[in-house]
């Protein structure tokens, strides 16, 4: 009863979206003019941190060009494979947007089409499905003007059949752990990416995630501590940030979720859990390594 009484204060449940005004592609994490602004900052060398991240991403994309697409790992959990595909697609798609070099887009498309041939994305362990859905969503959205209609139809079909449809039976909606954050983020990204193709289903799934996510946001109260420790703070909070940012970029608004009690203060948690010797305190489900 106490949990039910505090959930409304975390904001997401009360949020509504004007689905008629969803942004054009790219709409996930990027807004109109984002790519141009990033290019300008890179040219002007205006932000050293941005420069570092940018060239790290380009380096990963370059490395990916020489790698073969991930193989179907067989039955069992495929989280490592989903994560590798997400990393490759995210960085390759970004590299294409910033450089216009078609090889990056082709490599991302190759990886995605290969993953679409997987028999499933392991919905029994929905983290695997969620990260794969995120990869699909990023590729579809960021490369929307580059991909052929045939490729987009394949991605749309796979997002629906291998991620959105299995989500109806998933248990993460009732969890307060990183599963809530990662899985809701992946499903919402998938729904936002192909929204025009499945508007009613997308609305229902987005609103299901929005009503579920406060369970995880409540974990940051009262002052930013994270009950799962250093490692899962990074995992859960990264995807929580993507969830908030994707909704904000798609609907051009500031999410109330960013103001959830303790959420913005939780960066201090990572700092406090770091040791003077660049390790981590083995609090909760965390090792001593960063």
PDB file of C-alpha atoms in Angstrom:
ATOM      1  CA  UNK A   1       0.000   0.000   0.000  1.00  0.00           C
ATOM      2  CA  UNK A   2       2.858   2.386   0.774  1.00  0.00           C
ATOM      3  CA  UNK A   3       4.386   1.820  -2.674  1.00  0.00           C
ATOM      4  CA  UNK A   4       1.074   2.522  -4.375  1.00  0.00           C
ATOM      5  CA  UNK A   5       0.787   5.774  -2.478  1.00  0.00           C
ATOM      6  CA  UNK A   6       4.141   7.114  -3.661  1.00  0.00           C
ATOM      7  CA  UNK A   7       4.165   6.008  -7.302  1.00  0.00           C
ATOM      8  CA  UNK A   8       2.140   8.970  -8.652  1.00  0.00           C
ATOM      9  CA  UNK A   9       4.782  11.434  -7.467  1.00  0.00           C
ATOM     10  CA  UNK A  10       7.296   9.972  -9.881  1.00  0.00           C
ATOM     11  CA  UNK A  11       5.534  11.563 -12.796  1.00  0.00           C
ATOM     12  CA  UNK A  12       5.495   9.149 -15.707  1.00  0.00           C
ATOM     13  CA  UNK A  13       2.065   7.740 -14.968  1.00  0.00           C
ATOM     14  CA  UNK A  14       0.486  11.179 -15.338  1.00  0.00           C
ATOM     15  CA  UNK A  15       2.261  12.025 -18.597  1.00  0.00           C
ATOM     16  CA  UNK A  16       0.343  12.129 -21.852  1.00  0.00           C
ATOM     17  CA  UNK A  17       1.631  12.492 -25.388  1.00  0.00           C
ATOM     18  CA  UNK A  18       0.237  14.164 -28.485  1.00  0.00           C
ATOM     19  CA  UNK A  19       0.655  11.212 -30.799  1.00  0.00           C
ATOM     20  CA  UNK A  20      -0.531  13.313 -33.732  1.00  0.00           C
ATOM     21  CA  UNK A  21       2.608  15.441 -33.382  1.00  0.00           C
ATOM     22  CA  UNK A  22       5.229  12.722 -33.175  1.00  0.00           C
ATOM     23  CA  UNK A  23       8.479  13.958 -34.714  1.00  0.00           C
ATOM     24  CA  UNK A  24       9.741  12.917 -38.131  1.00  0.00           C
ATOM     25  CA  UNK A  25      12.683  10.534 -38.410  1.00  0.00           C
ATOM     26  CA  UNK A  26      15.155  10.580 -36.812  1.00  0.00           C
ATOM     27  CA  UNK A  27      13.105  10.878 -33.631  1.00  0.00           C
ATOM     28  CA  UNK A  28      14.985   8.630 -31.182  1.00  0.00           C
ATOM     29  CA  UNK A  29      17.443  10.643 -29.055  1.00  0.00           C
ATOM     30  CA  UNK A  30      17.924  13.066 -31.947  1.00  0.00           C
ATOM     31  CA  UNK A  31      15.782  16.075 -32.796  1.00  0.00           C
ATOM     32  CA  UNK A  32      15.495  18.224 -35.881  1.00  0.00           C
ATOM     33  CA  UNK A  33      18.896  19.800 -36.446  1.00  0.00           C
ATOM     34  CA  UNK A  34      20.761  17.609 -33.930  1.00  0.00           C
ATOM     35  CA  UNK A  35      23.117  16.117 -36.493  1.00  0.00           C
ATOM     36  CA  UNK A  36      23.957  19.521 -37.934  1.00  0.00           C
ATOM     37  CA  UNK A  37      24.699  20.933 -34.495  1.00  0.00           C
ATOM     38  CA  UNK A  38      26.956  18.001 -33.641  1.00  0.00           C
ATOM     39  CA  UNK A  39      28.826  18.389 -36.934  1.00  0.00           C
ATOM     40  CA  UNK A  40      29.350  22.074 -36.233  1.00  0.00           C
ATOM     41  CA  UNK A  41      30.686  21.386 -32.742  1.00  0.00           C
ATOM     42  CA  UNK A  42      33.075  18.768 -34.134  1.00  0.00           C
ATOM     43  CA  UNK A  43      34.345  21.172 -36.817  1.00  0.00           C
ATOM     44  CA  UNK A  44      34.823  23.954 -34.289  1.00  0.00           C
ATOM     45  CA  UNK A  45      36.384  21.619 -31.715  1.00  0.00           C
ATOM     46  CA  UNK A  46      34.118  23.367 -29.235  1.00  0.00           C
ATOM     47  CA  UNK A  47      33.687  20.504 -26.790  1.00  0.00           C
ATOM     48  CA  UNK A  48      36.612  18.230 -25.948  1.00  0.00           C
ATOM     49  CA  UNK A  49      34.396  15.604 -24.310  1.00  0.00           C
ATOM     50  CA  UNK A  50      32.182  15.452 -27.394  1.00  0.00           C
ATOM     51  CA  UNK A  51      35.264  15.203 -29.606  1.00  0.00           C
ATOM     52  CA  UNK A  52      36.542  12.251 -27.592  1.00  0.00           C
ATOM     53  CA  UNK A  53      33.220  10.397 -27.718  1.00  0.00           C
ATOM     54  CA  UNK A  54      32.760  11.151 -31.414  1.00  0.00           C
ATOM     55  CA  UNK A  55      36.116   9.727 -32.456  1.00  0.00           C
ATOM     56  CA  UNK A  56      35.704   6.708 -30.183  1.00  0.00           C
ATOM     57  CA  UNK A  57      32.413   5.959 -31.944  1.00  0.00           C
ATOM     58  CA  UNK A  58      34.000   6.377 -35.376  1.00  0.00           C
ATOM     59  CA  UNK A  59      36.789   4.009 -34.335  1.00  0.00           C
ATOM     60  CA  UNK A  60      34.270   1.362 -33.273  1.00  0.00           C
ATOM     61  CA  UNK A  61      32.358   1.820 -36.534  1.00  0.00           C
ATOM     62  CA  UNK A  62      35.579   1.434 -38.515  1.00  0.00           C
ATOM     63  CA  UNK A  63      36.401  -1.765 -36.662  1.00  0.00           C
ATOM     64  CA  UNK A  64      32.901  -3.072 -37.289  1.00  0.00           C
ATOM     65  CA  UNK A  65      33.358  -2.710 -41.048  1.00  0.00           C
ATOM     66  CA  UNK A  66      35.846  -5.586 -40.956  1.00  0.00           C
ATOM     67  CA  UNK A  67      33.768  -7.869 -38.739  1.00  0.00           C
ATOM     68  CA  UNK A  68      31.266 -10.468 -39.862  1.00  0.00           C
ATOM     69  CA  UNK A  69      27.645 -10.232 -38.637  1.00  0.00           C
ATOM     70  CA  UNK A  70      26.910 -11.995 -35.375  1.00  0.00           C
ATOM     71  CA  UNK A  71      25.939 -15.633 -35.687  1.00  0.00           C
ATOM     72  CA  UNK A  72      22.845 -17.119 -34.104  1.00  0.00           C
ATOM     73  CA  UNK A  73      24.299 -18.444 -30.829  1.00  0.00           C
ATOM     74  CA  UNK A  74      21.855 -21.320 -30.498  1.00  0.00           C
ATOM     75  CA  UNK A  75      19.302 -21.978 -27.833  1.00  0.00           C
ATOM     76  CA  UNK A  76      19.771 -20.323 -24.469  1.00  0.00           C
ATOM     77  CA  UNK A  77      20.309 -16.715 -23.536  1.00  0.00           C
ATOM     78  CA  UNK A  78      21.527 -14.482 -26.352  1.00  0.00           C
ATOM     79  CA  UNK A  79      22.117 -11.301 -24.334  1.00  0.00           C
ATOM     80  CA  UNK A  80      25.791 -11.070 -25.291  1.00  0.00           C
ATOM     81  CA  UNK A  81      24.835 -11.303 -28.959  1.00  0.00           C
ATOM     82  CA  UNK A  82      22.031  -8.744 -28.640  1.00  0.00           C
ATOM     83  CA  UNK A  83      24.393  -6.363 -26.884  1.00  0.00           C
ATOM     84  CA  UNK A  84      27.084  -6.773 -29.530  1.00  0.00           C
ATOM     85  CA  UNK A  85      24.565  -6.090 -32.292  1.00  0.00           C
ATOM     86  CA  UNK A  86      23.238  -3.015 -30.502  1.00  0.00           C
ATOM     87  CA  UNK A  87      26.784  -1.681 -30.092  1.00  0.00           C
ATOM     88  CA  UNK A  88      27.618  -2.236 -33.736  1.00  0.00           C
ATOM     89  CA  UNK A  89      24.386  -0.773 -35.082  1.00  0.00           C
ATOM     90  CA  UNK A  90      24.351   2.261 -32.785  1.00  0.00           C
ATOM     91  CA  UNK A  91      27.902   3.244 -33.632  1.00  0.00           C
ATOM     92  CA  UNK A  92      27.665   2.469 -37.346  1.00  0.00           C
ATOM     93  CA  UNK A  93      24.401   4.401 -37.756  1.00  0.00           C
ATOM     94  CA  UNK A  94      25.850   7.377 -35.875  1.00  0.00           C
ATOM     95  CA  UNK A  95      28.981   7.270 -38.024  1.00  0.00           C
ATOM     96  CA  UNK A  96      26.853   7.353 -41.165  1.00  0.00           C
ATOM     97  CA  UNK A  97      24.796  10.311 -39.960  1.00  0.00           C
ATOM     98  CA  UNK A  98      27.911  12.303 -39.074  1.00  0.00           C
ATOM     99  CA  UNK A  99      30.067  11.419 -42.085  1.00  0.00           C
ATOM    100  CA  UNK A 100      27.656  10.438 -44.854  1.00  0.00           C
ATOM    101  CA  UNK A 101      29.889   7.429 -45.594  1.00  0.00           C
ATOM    102  CA  UNK A 102      27.558   4.783 -47.023  1.00  0.00           C
ATOM    103  CA  UNK A 103      29.700   1.854 -45.877  1.00  0.00           C
ATOM    104  CA  UNK A 104      28.663   2.542 -42.278  1.00  0.00           C
ATOM    105  CA  UNK A 105      24.962   2.441 -43.162  1.00  0.00           C
ATOM    106  CA  UNK A 106      25.425  -0.692 -45.259  1.00  0.00           C
ATOM    107  CA  UNK A 107      27.208  -2.416 -42.387  1.00  0.00           C
ATOM    108  CA  UNK A 108      24.437  -1.540 -39.928  1.00  0.00           C
ATOM    109  CA  UNK A 109      21.811  -2.805 -42.383  1.00  0.00           C
ATOM    110  CA  UNK A 110      23.742  -6.036 -42.872  1.00  0.00           C
ATOM    111  CA  UNK A 111      23.852  -6.630 -39.123  1.00  0.00           C
ATOM    112  CA  UNK A 112      20.151  -5.931 -38.693  1.00  0.00           C
ATOM    113  CA  UNK A 113      18.974  -8.115 -41.566  1.00  0.00           C
ATOM    114  CA  UNK A 114      21.116 -10.938 -40.252  1.00  0.00           C
ATOM    115  CA  UNK A 115      19.544 -10.609 -36.784  1.00  0.00           C
ATOM    116  CA  UNK A 116      16.089 -10.588 -38.353  1.00  0.00           C
ATOM    117  CA  UNK A 117      16.855 -14.109 -39.573  1.00  0.00           C
ATOM    118  CA  UNK A 118      17.284 -15.329 -36.001  1.00  0.00           C
ATOM    119  CA  UNK A 119      14.387 -17.655 -35.086  1.00  0.00           C
ATOM    120  CA  UNK A 120      13.620 -15.536 -32.012  1.00  0.00           C
ATOM    121  CA  UNK A 121      15.242 -12.987 -29.698  1.00  0.00           C
ATOM    122  CA  UNK A 122      14.921 -15.055 -26.511  1.00  0.00           C
ATOM    123  CA  UNK A 123      11.723 -13.575 -25.051  1.00  0.00           C
ATOM    124  CA  UNK A 124      11.992 -15.921 -22.063  1.00  0.00           C
ATOM    125  CA  UNK A 125      14.920 -13.739 -20.968  1.00  0.00           C
ATOM    126  CA  UNK A 126      13.446 -10.445 -22.093  1.00  0.00           C
ATOM    127  CA  UNK A 127      16.613  -8.396 -21.597  1.00  0.00           C
ATOM    128  CA  UNK A 128      17.917 -10.134 -24.722  1.00  0.00           C
ATOM    129  CA  UNK A 129      14.801  -9.178 -26.663  1.00  0.00           C
ATOM    130  CA  UNK A 130      14.827  -5.597 -25.394  1.00  0.00           C
ATOM    131  CA  UNK A 131      18.405  -4.860 -26.423  1.00  0.00           C
ATOM    132  CA  UNK A 132      17.798  -6.418 -29.842  1.00  0.00           C
ATOM    133  CA  UNK A 133      14.639  -4.343 -30.250  1.00  0.00           C
ATOM    134  CA  UNK A 134      16.634  -1.233 -29.366  1.00  0.00           C
ATOM    135  CA  UNK A 135      19.151  -2.098 -32.095  1.00  0.00           C
ATOM    136  CA  UNK A 136      16.344  -2.528 -34.617  1.00  0.00           C
ATOM    137  CA  UNK A 137      14.725   0.753 -33.580  1.00  0.00           C
ATOM    138  CA  UNK A 138      17.950   2.756 -33.864  1.00  0.00           C
ATOM    139  CA  UNK A 139      18.732   1.319 -37.291  1.00  0.00           C
ATOM    140  CA  UNK A 140      15.214   1.928 -38.590  1.00  0.00           C
ATOM    141  CA  UNK A 141      15.009   5.464 -37.220  1.00  0.00           C
ATOM    142  CA  UNK A 142      18.499   6.812 -37.838  1.00  0.00           C
ATOM    143  CA  UNK A 143      18.823   5.218 -41.292  1.00  0.00           C
ATOM    144  CA  UNK A 144      15.214   5.791 -42.292  1.00  0.00           C
ATOM    145  CA  UNK A 145      16.039   7.838 -45.386  1.00  0.00           C
ATOM    146  CA  UNK A 146      18.746   5.391 -46.455  1.00  0.00           C
ATOM    147  CA  UNK A 147      17.060   2.014 -46.049  1.00  0.00           C
ATOM    148  CA  UNK A 148      14.951   0.526 -48.814  1.00  0.00           C
ATOM    149  CA  UNK A 149      11.247  -0.024 -48.264  1.00  0.00           C
ATOM    150  CA  UNK A 150      11.892  -3.769 -48.345  1.00  0.00           C
ATOM    151  CA  UNK A 151      14.420  -3.567 -45.525  1.00  0.00           C
ATOM    152  CA  UNK A 152      12.134  -1.341 -43.468  1.00  0.00           C
ATOM    153  CA  UNK A 153       9.277  -3.818 -43.876  1.00  0.00           C
ATOM    154  CA  UNK A 154      11.504  -6.630 -42.608  1.00  0.00           C
ATOM    155  CA  UNK A 155      12.501  -4.605 -39.552  1.00  0.00           C
ATOM    156  CA  UNK A 156       8.881  -3.617 -38.862  1.00  0.00           C
ATOM    157  CA  UNK A 157       7.732  -7.227 -39.028  1.00  0.00           C
ATOM    158  CA  UNK A 158      10.478  -8.441 -36.720  1.00  0.00           C
ATOM    159  CA  UNK A 159       9.954  -5.700 -34.134  1.00  0.00           C
ATOM    160  CA  UNK A 160       6.285  -6.646 -33.958  1.00  0.00           C
ATOM    161  CA  UNK A 161       6.626 -10.422 -34.024  1.00  0.00           C
ATOM    162  CA  UNK A 162       9.799 -10.900 -31.961  1.00  0.00           C
ATOM    163  CA  UNK A 163       9.557  -8.040 -29.454  1.00  0.00           C
ATOM    164  CA  UNK A 164       6.202  -6.268 -29.163  1.00  0.00           C
ATOM    165  CA  UNK A 165       4.008  -9.353 -29.374  1.00  0.00           C
ATOM    166  CA  UNK A 166       6.024 -11.342 -26.787  1.00  0.00           C
ATOM    167  CA  UNK A 167       5.958  -8.313 -24.458  1.00  0.00           C
ATOM    168  CA  UNK A 168       2.290  -9.018 -23.699  1.00  0.00           C
ATOM    169  CA  UNK A 169       3.391 -12.088 -21.745  1.00  0.00           C
ATOM    170  CA  UNK A 170       6.487 -10.539 -20.161  1.00  0.00           C
ATOM    171  CA  UNK A 171       6.949 -10.083 -16.424  1.00  0.00           C
ATOM    172  CA  UNK A 172       9.238  -7.043 -16.439  1.00  0.00           C
ATOM    173  CA  UNK A 173       6.284  -4.658 -16.193  1.00  0.00           C
ATOM    174  CA  UNK A 174       5.852  -5.728 -12.574  1.00  0.00           C
ATOM    175  CA  UNK A 175       9.531  -5.504 -11.637  1.00  0.00           C
ATOM    176  CA  UNK A 176      11.356  -2.644  -9.926  1.00  0.00           C
ATOM    177  CA  UNK A 177      14.862  -3.731 -10.971  1.00  0.00           C
ATOM    178  CA  UNK A 178      16.981  -2.888 -14.004  1.00  0.00           C
ATOM    179  CA  UNK A 179      14.764  -5.271 -15.997  1.00  0.00           C
ATOM    180  CA  UNK A 180      11.986  -2.693 -15.840  1.00  0.00           C
ATOM    181  CA  UNK A 181      14.249   0.035 -17.207  1.00  0.00           C
ATOM    182  CA  UNK A 182      15.993  -1.970 -19.923  1.00  0.00           C
ATOM    183  CA  UNK A 183      12.907  -3.775 -21.203  1.00  0.00           C
ATOM    184  CA  UNK A 184      10.601  -0.764 -21.142  1.00  0.00           C
ATOM    185  CA  UNK A 185      13.266   1.251 -22.942  1.00  0.00           C
ATOM    186  CA  UNK A 186      13.632  -1.338 -25.699  1.00  0.00           C
ATOM    187  CA  UNK A 187       9.908  -1.774 -26.256  1.00  0.00           C
ATOM    188  CA  UNK A 188       9.177   1.963 -26.245  1.00  0.00           C
ATOM    189  CA  UNK A 189      12.022   2.579 -28.720  1.00  0.00           C
ATOM    190  CA  UNK A 190      10.620  -0.086 -31.012  1.00  0.00           C
ATOM    191  CA  UNK A 191       7.126   1.385 -30.801  1.00  0.00           C
ATOM    192  CA  UNK A 192       8.335   4.916 -31.449  1.00  0.00           C
ATOM    193  CA  UNK A 193      10.463   3.861 -34.417  1.00  0.00           C
ATOM    194  CA  UNK A 194       7.631   2.172 -36.329  1.00  0.00           C
ATOM    195  CA  UNK A 195       4.767   4.134 -34.764  1.00  0.00           C
ATOM    196  CA  UNK A 196       3.000   4.973 -38.039  1.00  0.00           C
ATOM    197  CA  UNK A 197       2.772   1.283 -38.949  1.00  0.00           C
ATOM    198  CA  UNK A 198       1.078   0.162 -35.709  1.00  0.00           C
ATOM    199  CA  UNK A 199      -0.321   3.323 -34.067  1.00  0.00           C
ATOM    200  CA  UNK A 200      -2.895   1.708 -31.782  1.00  0.00           C
ATOM    201  CA  UNK A 201      -0.616  -1.099 -30.615  1.00  0.00           C
ATOM    202  CA  UNK A 202       2.249   1.355 -30.172  1.00  0.00           C
ATOM    203  CA  UNK A 203       0.138   3.694 -28.046  1.00  0.00           C
ATOM    204  CA  UNK A 204      -1.025   0.834 -25.835  1.00  0.00           C
ATOM    205  CA  UNK A 205       2.494  -0.532 -25.333  1.00  0.00           C
ATOM    206  CA  UNK A 206       4.004   2.909 -24.705  1.00  0.00           C
ATOM    207  CA  UNK A 207       1.374   3.700 -22.099  1.00  0.00           C
ATOM    208  CA  UNK A 208       1.841   0.274 -20.521  1.00  0.00           C
ATOM    209  CA  UNK A 209       5.539   1.050 -20.127  1.00  0.00           C
ATOM    210  CA  UNK A 210       4.824   4.524 -18.804  1.00  0.00           C
ATOM    211  CA  UNK A 211       2.561   3.120 -16.114  1.00  0.00           C
ATOM    212  CA  UNK A 212       5.159   0.474 -15.224  1.00  0.00           C
ATOM    213  CA  UNK A 213       8.338   2.544 -15.138  1.00  0.00           C
ATOM    214  CA  UNK A 214       7.648   4.374 -11.838  1.00  0.00           C
ATOM    215  CA  UNK A 215       8.292   1.057 -10.069  1.00  0.00           C
ATOM    216  CA  UNK A 216      11.943   1.389 -11.109  1.00  0.00           C
ATOM    217  CA  UNK A 217      12.154   5.147 -10.616  1.00  0.00           C
ATOM    218  CA  UNK A 218      11.053   4.703  -7.014  1.00  0.00           C
ATOM    219  CA  UNK A 219      14.340   2.873  -6.384  1.00  0.00           C
ATOM    220  CA  UNK A 220      16.292   6.142  -6.568  1.00  0.00           C
ATOM    221  CA  UNK A 221      14.449   7.715  -3.655  1.00  0.00           C
ATOM    222  CA  UNK A 222      15.187   9.439  -1.412  1.00  0.00           C
ATOM    223  CA  UNK A 223      18.659  10.641  -2.464  1.00  0.00           C
ATOM    224  CA  UNK A 224      19.864   8.724  -5.517  1.00  0.00           C
ATOM    225  CA  UNK A 225      21.071   5.433  -4.045  1.00  0.00           C
ATOM    226  CA  UNK A 226      20.559   2.377  -6.246  1.00  0.00           C
ATOM    227  CA  UNK A 227      19.682  -0.910  -4.510  1.00  0.00           C
ATOM    228  CA  UNK A 228      21.405  -3.133  -7.085  1.00  0.00           C
ATOM    229  CA  UNK A 229      24.855  -1.606  -6.656  1.00  0.00           C
ATOM    230  CA  UNK A 230      27.442   0.020  -8.918  1.00  0.00           C
ATOM    231  CA  UNK A 231      27.272  -2.319 -11.930  1.00  0.00           C
ATOM    232  CA  UNK A 232      23.522  -2.461 -12.336  1.00  0.00           C
ATOM    233  CA  UNK A 233      23.252   1.245 -11.615  1.00  0.00           C
ATOM    234  CA  UNK A 234      25.137   1.739 -14.864  1.00  0.00           C
ATOM    235  CA  UNK A 235      22.987  -0.747 -16.775  1.00  0.00           C
ATOM    236  CA  UNK A 236      19.592   0.315 -15.469  1.00  0.00           C
ATOM    237  CA  UNK A 237      20.266   4.044 -15.403  1.00  0.00           C
ATOM    238  CA  UNK A 238      21.710   4.077 -18.930  1.00  0.00           C
ATOM    239  CA  UNK A 239      18.526   2.569 -20.327  1.00  0.00           C
ATOM    240  CA  UNK A 240      16.363   4.737 -18.077  1.00  0.00           C
ATOM    241  CA  UNK A 241      18.060   7.767 -19.593  1.00  0.00           C
ATOM    242  CA  UNK A 242      17.477   6.430 -23.106  1.00  0.00           C
ATOM    243  CA  UNK A 243      13.803   5.867 -22.304  1.00  0.00           C
ATOM    244  CA  UNK A 244      13.345   9.425 -21.055  1.00  0.00           C
ATOM    245  CA  UNK A 245      15.376  10.947 -23.886  1.00  0.00           C
ATOM    246  CA  UNK A 246      13.588   8.969 -26.617  1.00  0.00           C
ATOM    247  CA  UNK A 247      10.174  10.084 -25.386  1.00  0.00           C
ATOM    248  CA  UNK A 248      11.361  13.676 -25.128  1.00  0.00           C
ATOM    249  CA  UNK A 249      12.843  13.724 -28.627  1.00  0.00           C
ATOM    250  CA  UNK A 250       9.828  12.004 -30.185  1.00  0.00           C
ATOM    251  CA  UNK A 251       7.272  14.304 -28.584  1.00  0.00           C
ATOM    252  CA  UNK A 252       9.311  17.497 -28.033  1.00  0.00           C
ATOM    253  CA  UNK A 253       8.723  17.961 -24.322  1.00  0.00           C
ATOM    254  CA  UNK A 254      10.479  17.626 -20.974  1.00  0.00           C
ATOM    255  CA  UNK A 255       9.586  14.417 -19.180  1.00  0.00           C
ATOM    256  CA  UNK A 256       8.553  14.567 -15.552  1.00  0.00           C
ATOM    257  CA  UNK A 257      10.511  11.359 -15.037  1.00  0.00           C
ATOM    258  CA  UNK A 258      13.782  13.290 -14.994  1.00  0.00           C
ATOM    259  CA  UNK A 259      12.486  14.964 -11.817  1.00  0.00           C
ATOM    260  CA  UNK A 260      11.717  11.713 -10.007  1.00  0.00           C
ATOM    261  CA  UNK A 261      12.922  11.854  -6.414  1.00  0.00           C
ATOM    262  CA  UNK A 262      16.634  11.083  -6.299  1.00  0.00           C
ATOM    263  CA  UNK A 263      17.038  10.355 -10.014  1.00  0.00           C
ATOM    264  CA  UNK A 264      19.171  13.340 -10.980  1.00  0.00           C
ATOM    265  CA  UNK A 265      21.178  13.008  -7.761  1.00  0.00           C
ATOM    266  CA  UNK A 266      22.019   9.375  -8.517  1.00  0.00           C
ATOM    267  CA  UNK A 267      25.188  10.308 -10.426  1.00  0.00           C
ATOM    268  CA  UNK A 268      26.687  10.855  -6.986  1.00  0.00           C
ATOM    269  CA  UNK A 269      25.936   7.216  -6.194  1.00  0.00           C
ATOM    270  CA  UNK A 270      28.368   6.079  -8.872  1.00  0.00           C
ATOM    271  CA  UNK A 271      30.944   8.493  -7.507  1.00  0.00           C
ATOM    272  CA  UNK A 272      30.472   7.309  -3.925  1.00  0.00           C
ATOM    273  CA  UNK A 273      30.693   3.653  -4.990  1.00  0.00           C
ATOM    274  CA  UNK A 274      34.066   4.236  -6.705  1.00  0.00           C
ATOM    275  CA  UNK A 275      37.197   3.496  -4.698  1.00  0.00           C
ATOM    276  CA  UNK A 276      40.389   5.608  -4.558  1.00  0.00           C
ATOM    277  CA  UNK A 277      42.173   2.827  -6.497  1.00  0.00           C
ATOM    278  CA  UNK A 278      39.706   3.017  -9.406  1.00  0.00           C
ATOM    279  CA  UNK A 279      37.737  -0.013  -8.317  1.00  0.00           C
ATOM    280  CA  UNK A 280      34.206  -0.285  -6.979  1.00  0.00           C
ATOM    281  CA  UNK A 281      32.765  -1.095  -3.585  1.00  0.00           C
ATOM    282  CA  UNK A 282      31.202  -4.554  -3.720  1.00  0.00           C
ATOM    283  CA  UNK A 283      27.843  -3.298  -2.535  1.00  0.00           C
ATOM    284  CA  UNK A 284      24.745  -5.346  -3.434  1.00  0.00           C
ATOM    285  CA  UNK A 285      25.058  -7.152  -6.775  1.00  0.00           C
ATOM    286  CA  UNK A 286      28.399  -5.617  -7.770  1.00  0.00           C
ATOM    287  CA  UNK A 287      31.980  -6.789  -8.056  1.00  0.00           C
ATOM    288  CA  UNK A 288      35.031  -4.785  -6.999  1.00  0.00           C
ATOM    289  CA  UNK A 289      35.853  -3.899 -10.608  1.00  0.00           C
ATOM    290  CA  UNK A 290      34.529  -0.905 -12.480  1.00  0.00           C
TER     291      UNK A 290
END
